[in-house]
XYZ file of C-alpha atoms in Angstrom:
462
model
C 96.264 94.738 118.158
C 96.748 92.923 115.178
C 96.907 89.239 114.831
C 99.574 87.536 112.646
C 97.714 84.264 111.256
C 99.719 80.971 111.600
C 101.064 79.420 108.637
C 100.636 75.789 107.657
C 104.087 74.288 106.025
C 103.087 71.592 103.972
C 105.530 68.853 102.770
C 104.866 65.937 100.114
C 104.311 63.331 103.345
C 103.429 65.316 106.407
C 101.497 68.501 107.540
C 103.403 70.222 110.278
C 102.469 73.731 112.216
C 105.444 76.544 112.137
C 105.759 79.600 114.181
C 106.476 81.677 111.081
C 107.152 81.382 107.348
C 110.413 82.806 106.351
C 113.069 81.305 104.148
C 116.667 82.530 104.582
C 119.265 82.448 102.215
C 121.785 79.818 103.473
C 123.497 77.115 102.156
C 124.745 76.190 98.641
C 121.867 77.020 95.911
C 121.378 73.353 95.110
C 120.740 73.054 99.023
C 118.602 76.041 99.057
C 116.584 74.814 95.527
C 116.283 71.049 97.342
C 114.615 72.494 100.708
C 112.337 74.874 98.726
C 110.925 71.845 96.613
C 110.260 70.226 99.602
C 108.230 72.652 101.174
C 105.424 74.693 100.533
C 104.164 77.529 102.637
C 100.417 78.741 102.541
C 98.539 80.891 105.166
C 95.408 79.873 106.779
C 93.315 82.997 108.089
C 89.806 82.664 109.112
C 88.524 85.448 111.244
C 85.363 86.788 112.630
C 85.129 90.511 111.978
C 81.984 92.792 113.440
C 79.927 89.176 113.572
C 80.694 88.370 109.847
C 83.091 85.750 108.662
C 86.115 87.007 106.776
C 88.686 84.101 105.530
C 91.246 84.348 103.220
C 92.351 81.812 100.663
C 94.651 79.006 102.007
C 97.032 80.000 99.137
C 98.732 83.533 100.480
C 100.779 84.102 97.373
C 102.459 87.118 98.518
C 105.772 87.328 99.434
C 108.465 89.924 100.637
C 111.366 89.722 98.242
C 114.869 91.316 99.823
C 117.561 92.294 97.639
C 121.302 92.318 97.807
C 124.034 93.770 95.865
C 121.579 96.138 94.261
C 119.499 99.301 94.970
C 115.552 99.606 94.019
C 115.829 103.003 94.478
C 117.908 103.534 91.538
C 116.447 102.628 87.943
C 119.172 100.129 87.075
C 118.682 98.453 90.234
C 114.941 98.351 90.249
C 114.822 97.077 86.972
C 117.321 94.430 87.492
C 115.111 93.314 90.777
C 111.948 93.470 88.775
C 113.595 91.018 86.191
C 114.724 88.781 89.057
C 110.898 88.539 90.222
C 109.373 88.193 86.900
C 112.069 85.226 85.941
C 110.556 83.505 88.566
C 106.731 83.536 86.757
C 106.186 86.168 90.052
C 104.541 89.376 89.410
C 105.264 92.518 91.534
C 102.682 94.021 93.315
C 102.247 97.193 95.727
C 104.133 98.562 98.048
C 107.620 98.765 96.771
C 109.682 98.721 100.224
C 112.623 100.872 99.246
C 113.748 101.380 102.838
C 114.379 97.475 103.198
C 115.495 97.498 99.922
C 112.369 94.986 98.877
C 109.543 94.281 96.379
C 106.412 92.463 97.122
C 105.911 89.541 94.760
C 102.878 87.254 94.175
C 103.724 83.855 93.026
C 102.167 82.051 90.471
C 99.667 79.739 92.050
C 100.653 76.620 89.723
C 104.370 76.565 90.567
C 104.833 78.085 94.204
C 107.771 75.860 95.056
C 109.764 76.394 91.598
C 109.023 80.349 91.980
C 110.737 79.988 95.631
C 113.563 78.045 94.132
C 114.285 80.731 91.182
C 114.130 83.688 93.863
C 116.346 81.965 96.148
C 118.944 81.031 93.906
C 119.407 84.326 92.650
C 122.606 86.545 93.868
C 120.300 89.434 94.430
C 118.180 87.574 96.901
C 119.023 87.701 100.177
C 115.529 86.661 101.616
C 112.016 85.703 100.824
C 109.780 85.960 103.504
C 105.826 85.610 103.574
C 103.557 88.486 103.306
C 101.332 87.614 106.304
C 97.711 89.201 106.866
C 96.312 90.701 110.394
C 93.649 92.165 111.541
C 92.094 94.392 114.531
C 89.135 93.920 116.903
C 85.925 95.812 116.259
C 85.174 98.651 118.572
C 81.937 98.369 120.331
C 79.803 101.748 119.741
C 78.220 103.358 123.027
C 76.685 106.541 123.870
C 78.334 109.932 124.130
C 79.056 110.521 127.560
C 77.077 112.990 129.272
C 79.748 114.702 131.080
C 83.263 115.423 129.572
C 85.729 113.637 131.804
C 88.697 111.041 132.040
C 88.195 107.198 131.220
C 89.079 105.342 134.260
C 92.103 103.876 132.456
C 93.858 107.574 132.166
C 92.795 108.136 135.636
C 94.257 105.085 137.082
C 97.874 106.266 135.573
C 97.825 109.439 136.923
C 96.980 111.863 134.116
C 94.747 114.080 135.576
C 97.240 115.110 138.286
C 99.973 114.876 135.189
C 97.535 117.800 133.674
C 97.287 119.947 136.931
C 100.836 120.201 137.273
C 101.747 120.781 133.602
C 103.663 123.915 133.196
C 101.115 126.700 132.350
C 103.189 128.749 129.884
C 105.121 125.797 127.771
C 105.440 126.862 123.924
C 106.780 125.196 121.115
C 105.130 122.792 118.627
C 102.988 120.007 119.616
C 104.561 116.513 119.470
C 103.707 114.546 116.219
C 102.296 110.956 117.220
C 101.728 108.445 114.236
C 99.222 106.007 114.616
C 99.412 102.807 112.429
C 96.051 101.753 112.362
C 92.626 102.136 110.416
C 93.202 105.744 109.762
C 91.454 108.595 112.105
C 88.165 110.191 112.014
C 89.334 113.655 110.589
C 86.270 115.321 111.530
C 85.621 113.956 115.007
C 84.622 117.121 117.363
C 86.758 115.406 120.055
C 89.977 115.257 117.761
C 89.806 117.944 115.271
C 91.526 120.233 114.507
C 94.799 118.494 115.928
C 94.918 115.583 112.923
C 97.694 115.862 110.644
C 97.402 114.782 106.871
C 98.915 111.587 107.533
C 99.463 108.325 104.851
C 97.231 106.225 103.291
C 99.650 102.689 103.166
C 96.725 100.648 101.346
C 97.277 100.437 97.347
C 95.815 103.257 95.548
C 95.047 104.878 98.873
C 93.271 108.218 99.459
C 93.135 110.200 102.611
C 93.726 108.085 105.799
C 89.887 108.474 106.838
C 89.110 105.444 109.398
C 86.332 103.391 108.020
C 86.517 100.738 110.755
C 87.104 102.732 114.185
C 90.110 101.269 115.771
C 92.451 103.987 114.795
C 90.111 106.497 115.926
C 89.965 104.887 119.385
C 93.684 104.920 119.606
C 93.635 108.657 118.553
C 90.899 109.447 121.202
C 93.008 107.852 124.131
C 96.104 109.892 123.035
C 94.812 113.021 122.284
C 91.390 113.641 122.835
C 90.512 117.411 123.573
C 89.402 119.169 126.739
C 86.561 120.884 125.000
C 83.373 120.234 126.881
C 82.314 117.087 125.294
C 83.091 113.373 125.137
C 86.297 112.547 126.907
C 89.516 113.809 127.794
C 93.052 112.463 126.371
C 96.224 111.418 127.822
C 98.588 113.751 125.708
C 99.760 117.450 126.397
C 97.160 119.821 127.238
C 99.342 122.365 125.816
C 100.605 122.258 123.351
C 98.402 119.471 122.005
C 99.807 116.987 120.022
C 99.370 116.460 116.619
C 97.645 113.114 115.620
C 99.095 111.557 112.461
C 96.983 109.151 110.870
C 98.771 106.215 108.935
C 95.999 104.024 107.564
C 97.490 100.401 106.881
C 94.421 98.788 107.654
C 91.238 98.687 105.473
C 87.437 98.869 106.473
C 87.190 95.621 107.635
C 90.545 96.100 110.021
C 92.548 93.632 107.685
C 95.653 94.342 106.156
C 99.235 92.761 105.021
C 102.455 92.908 106.729
C 103.861 94.959 103.794
C 101.188 97.327 104.376
C 102.631 98.043 107.855
C 105.800 97.953 106.275
C 104.847 100.706 103.555
C 103.550 102.860 106.827
C 106.450 102.867 108.713
C 108.756 103.688 105.707
C 106.521 106.631 105.285
C 107.451 107.506 109.075
C 110.967 107.214 108.283
C 110.865 109.533 105.536
C 109.234 112.227 108.361
C 110.505 113.994 111.576
C 108.025 112.117 113.684
C 109.338 110.814 116.579
C 106.607 108.684 118.363
C 104.795 106.142 116.655
C 101.952 103.803 118.156
C 101.985 100.068 116.868
C 99.246 98.269 117.892
C 99.659 95.138 116.029
C 101.942 92.007 116.208
C 103.096 89.659 113.649
C 105.807 86.459 113.884
C 109.118 87.649 113.788
C 110.810 88.256 110.140
C 113.490 89.757 108.299
C 111.232 92.405 107.125
C 109.653 93.483 110.080
C 113.013 93.483 111.968
C 114.857 95.273 109.662
C 112.108 97.837 109.045
C 111.960 98.682 113.293
C 115.690 98.906 113.063
C 115.655 101.783 110.573
C 113.118 103.765 112.477
C 114.841 102.752 115.336
C 118.196 104.397 113.777
C 116.589 107.548 112.745
C 115.437 108.008 116.367
C 111.956 107.021 116.465
C 110.488 105.764 119.696
C 107.974 102.604 119.002
C 105.616 101.913 121.538
C 104.277 98.382 120.727
C 101.250 96.809 121.862
C 102.474 92.874 123.210
C 99.566 90.749 121.951
C 97.616 87.742 123.354
C 98.112 84.122 124.508
C 97.465 81.600 121.726
C 93.415 81.100 122.216
C 90.940 79.202 119.980
C 89.969 82.857 118.722
C 92.089 85.563 119.502
C 90.430 89.023 118.724
C 92.763 90.711 116.973
C 95.766 89.531 119.121
C 95.359 92.456 121.562
C 91.805 92.217 122.250
C 90.638 89.698 125.039
C 87.399 87.890 123.960
C 89.017 84.400 122.748
C 92.153 84.493 124.265
C 93.230 81.366 126.947
C 93.151 81.995 130.651
C 96.496 80.335 131.414
C 98.443 83.004 134.030
C 101.748 80.983 133.724
C 104.510 82.171 131.576
C 104.927 79.773 128.828
C 106.788 80.723 125.630
C 105.220 78.051 124.099
C 101.874 80.055 124.326
C 103.247 83.116 122.879
C 102.609 84.292 119.535
C 102.321 87.700 117.414
C 104.385 89.399 119.488
C 106.915 91.318 116.916
C 107.628 94.272 116.993
C 107.092 94.475 120.785
C 109.650 91.444 121.256
C 112.388 93.354 119.702
C 114.601 95.382 122.282
C 114.253 98.605 120.245
C 110.590 98.906 121.106
C 108.544 99.844 124.017
C 106.364 96.535 125.020
C 103.255 97.042 126.474
C 100.680 94.504 128.235
C 97.469 95.119 129.752
C 95.814 95.560 133.045
C 91.897 95.476 134.165
C 90.026 98.065 136.204
C 91.301 96.040 139.588
C 95.024 96.543 138.518
C 95.247 93.097 137.395
C 97.559 91.966 134.757
C 95.039 90.520 132.291
C 95.231 86.802 131.573
C 94.927 87.380 127.695
C 98.357 89.345 127.799
C 101.183 87.792 126.282
C 103.858 87.568 128.913
C 107.959 87.132 128.350
C 111.266 88.779 129.189
C 111.173 91.548 126.559
C 107.946 93.045 128.515
C 108.524 96.836 129.425
C 105.304 97.840 131.423
C 101.991 97.688 131.871
C 99.115 99.856 131.154
C 95.126 99.796 131.288
C 93.529 97.819 128.602
C 90.113 96.836 130.050
C 88.909 93.338 130.125
C 85.604 91.741 128.943
C 85.662 89.145 131.872
C 85.223 91.976 134.234
C 82.533 93.962 132.154
C 85.018 97.072 132.475
C 86.606 98.610 129.228
C 88.253 101.383 127.757
C 85.963 104.057 126.345
C 87.100 106.198 123.659
C 86.229 108.054 120.449
C 85.129 106.037 117.393
C 84.238 106.304 113.988
C 81.926 108.692 112.125
C 82.141 110.879 115.292
C 81.119 108.113 117.559
C 82.427 107.108 120.925
C 83.284 103.193 121.788
C 84.535 100.740 124.026
C 87.198 98.411 123.530
C 89.629 96.275 125.503
C 92.910 94.784 124.743
C 97.101 95.306 124.668
C 96.225 98.025 121.827
C 94.406 100.272 124.189
C 97.105 99.550 126.877
C 99.932 100.786 124.208
C 98.007 103.979 123.396
C 97.759 104.867 127.155
C 101.853 104.189 127.030
C 101.771 106.304 123.895
C 99.955 109.526 125.233
C 102.636 109.141 128.611
C 105.461 109.272 126.071
C 104.069 112.365 124.516
C 103.859 114.017 127.489
C 108.051 113.635 128.296
C 108.526 114.510 124.700
C 106.649 117.636 124.838
C 108.782 118.721 128.035
C 111.989 116.800 126.997
C 112.444 116.924 122.903
C 115.565 115.809 122.827
C 114.718 112.534 124.787
C 116.203 109.275 123.330
C 114.440 106.042 123.388
C 116.541 104.960 125.998
C 115.936 107.810 128.168
C 112.073 107.520 127.424
C 111.880 103.833 128.314
C 114.104 104.441 131.864
C 111.696 107.090 132.595
C 108.810 105.130 132.243
C 110.295 102.022 133.872
C 111.782 104.107 136.842
C 108.397 105.826 137.904
C 105.886 102.445 137.125
C 104.188 100.643 140.346
C 105.006 97.076 140.499
C 101.446 95.244 140.726
C 100.657 92.551 143.230
C 99.201 89.291 141.960
C 96.053 88.838 144.130
C 96.019 84.886 143.572
C 99.654 84.476 145.198
C 99.851 87.901 147.307
C 103.375 88.518 145.630
C 104.249 90.710 143.122
C 103.455 89.664 139.392
C 106.782 88.649 137.986
C 108.278 90.932 135.619
C 107.560 88.544 132.380
C 103.977 89.539 133.469
C 104.473 92.998 134.270
C 107.682 94.296 133.128
C 108.722 97.231 135.621
C 104.524 97.580 136.561
C 102.040 100.102 135.759
C 102.922 103.536 134.358
C 102.493 106.477 136.103
C 102.181 109.655 133.588
C 102.205 111.845 137.003
C 105.516 110.429 138.094
C 106.915 110.966 134.653
C 105.988 114.451 134.579
C 107.048 115.177 137.888
C 110.678 113.852 137.042
C 110.654 116.000 134.179
C 110.034 119.010 135.288
């Protein structure tokens, strides 16, 4: 799960924390200009990756500029948008986000407030949003399993039983599953040859090869092969799901929101219907519009719920540094979008003992829970890793991948299912979980409809 870094809003007289750094086009031009001149939003991003420190400059100059009354896909429209950005003293940087009619700009370091004022007073600009940085947790390498088997998480949701009742003569093309992440190890013996070419959404991107490990970990949960080695994935046994790597994170596991939007834009241009999104940012107009565009195209998006605010959040969906509060508190939630949108399937995590993990974010937007593992119990999720290896990870990232695998089963059986139908089937087949600390069921804000059951989903669709 990718963490969205909090922004610090600095005025000339005081410093305050703000939940997101988005400037909307409201009020008169003079009002907007006054507001911009009173506020400078900067990004503070300090994170630990693989035991080493990765720190971003306190001044994140990147902004996503959304346009109106022009079309950036046309030459006149693009040139007009370009002139608006350059007139502010800013520069245009990759990528071009044509499907939400936006460009990414870099503000001049010496005149941030002036550049923002210039952009927001243009009749062609509808929104200027921060382009925040996110990252994912490292995967802990492990030895390859000596006996091929399903990991405990897939067993817990009934995947072996679902595979046993699978129609033996089912034909047709395999479901294509886009995984927006660090890429996939294209030569991994437990995944090859069911990996499509995919797309590298990073600037100057080559093939979407995984040089980090997190994306390959998601891929194994969804589609590792039954081939006598390693692990078995949770997706359709026949025809196999086609795994589509969409690389939006670099080798350190970091990437800007605009890279994610670029990956979503590529998915929008394809016929892919199922997307795994193990990332989370604060709500913003560009992210909302992008997910709405995919939803309108019939794409089913599975999103990790993220993690409660903690001193050190490991990728926002992992569990190493999150606080242990178990009471639903909206003030303790952050980085929950796109999971917080009603047109995605939002997934929180459970541990080996069927307890909703303390690190999982909670809220009325939550749909279901699935195995994510826990450092606290010492039992995490085993899956494939980069360089042909295997490794352990835990978090709502892994939980989302379990749900994506189950959605792939449903779509392989019934390709015409809509988003609403898939979510309804998942929820009606889910098992509500009991909170051992109270002896009562977890509230819906903690578990949605409950723990998904792949065998129940397959049985309902037979």
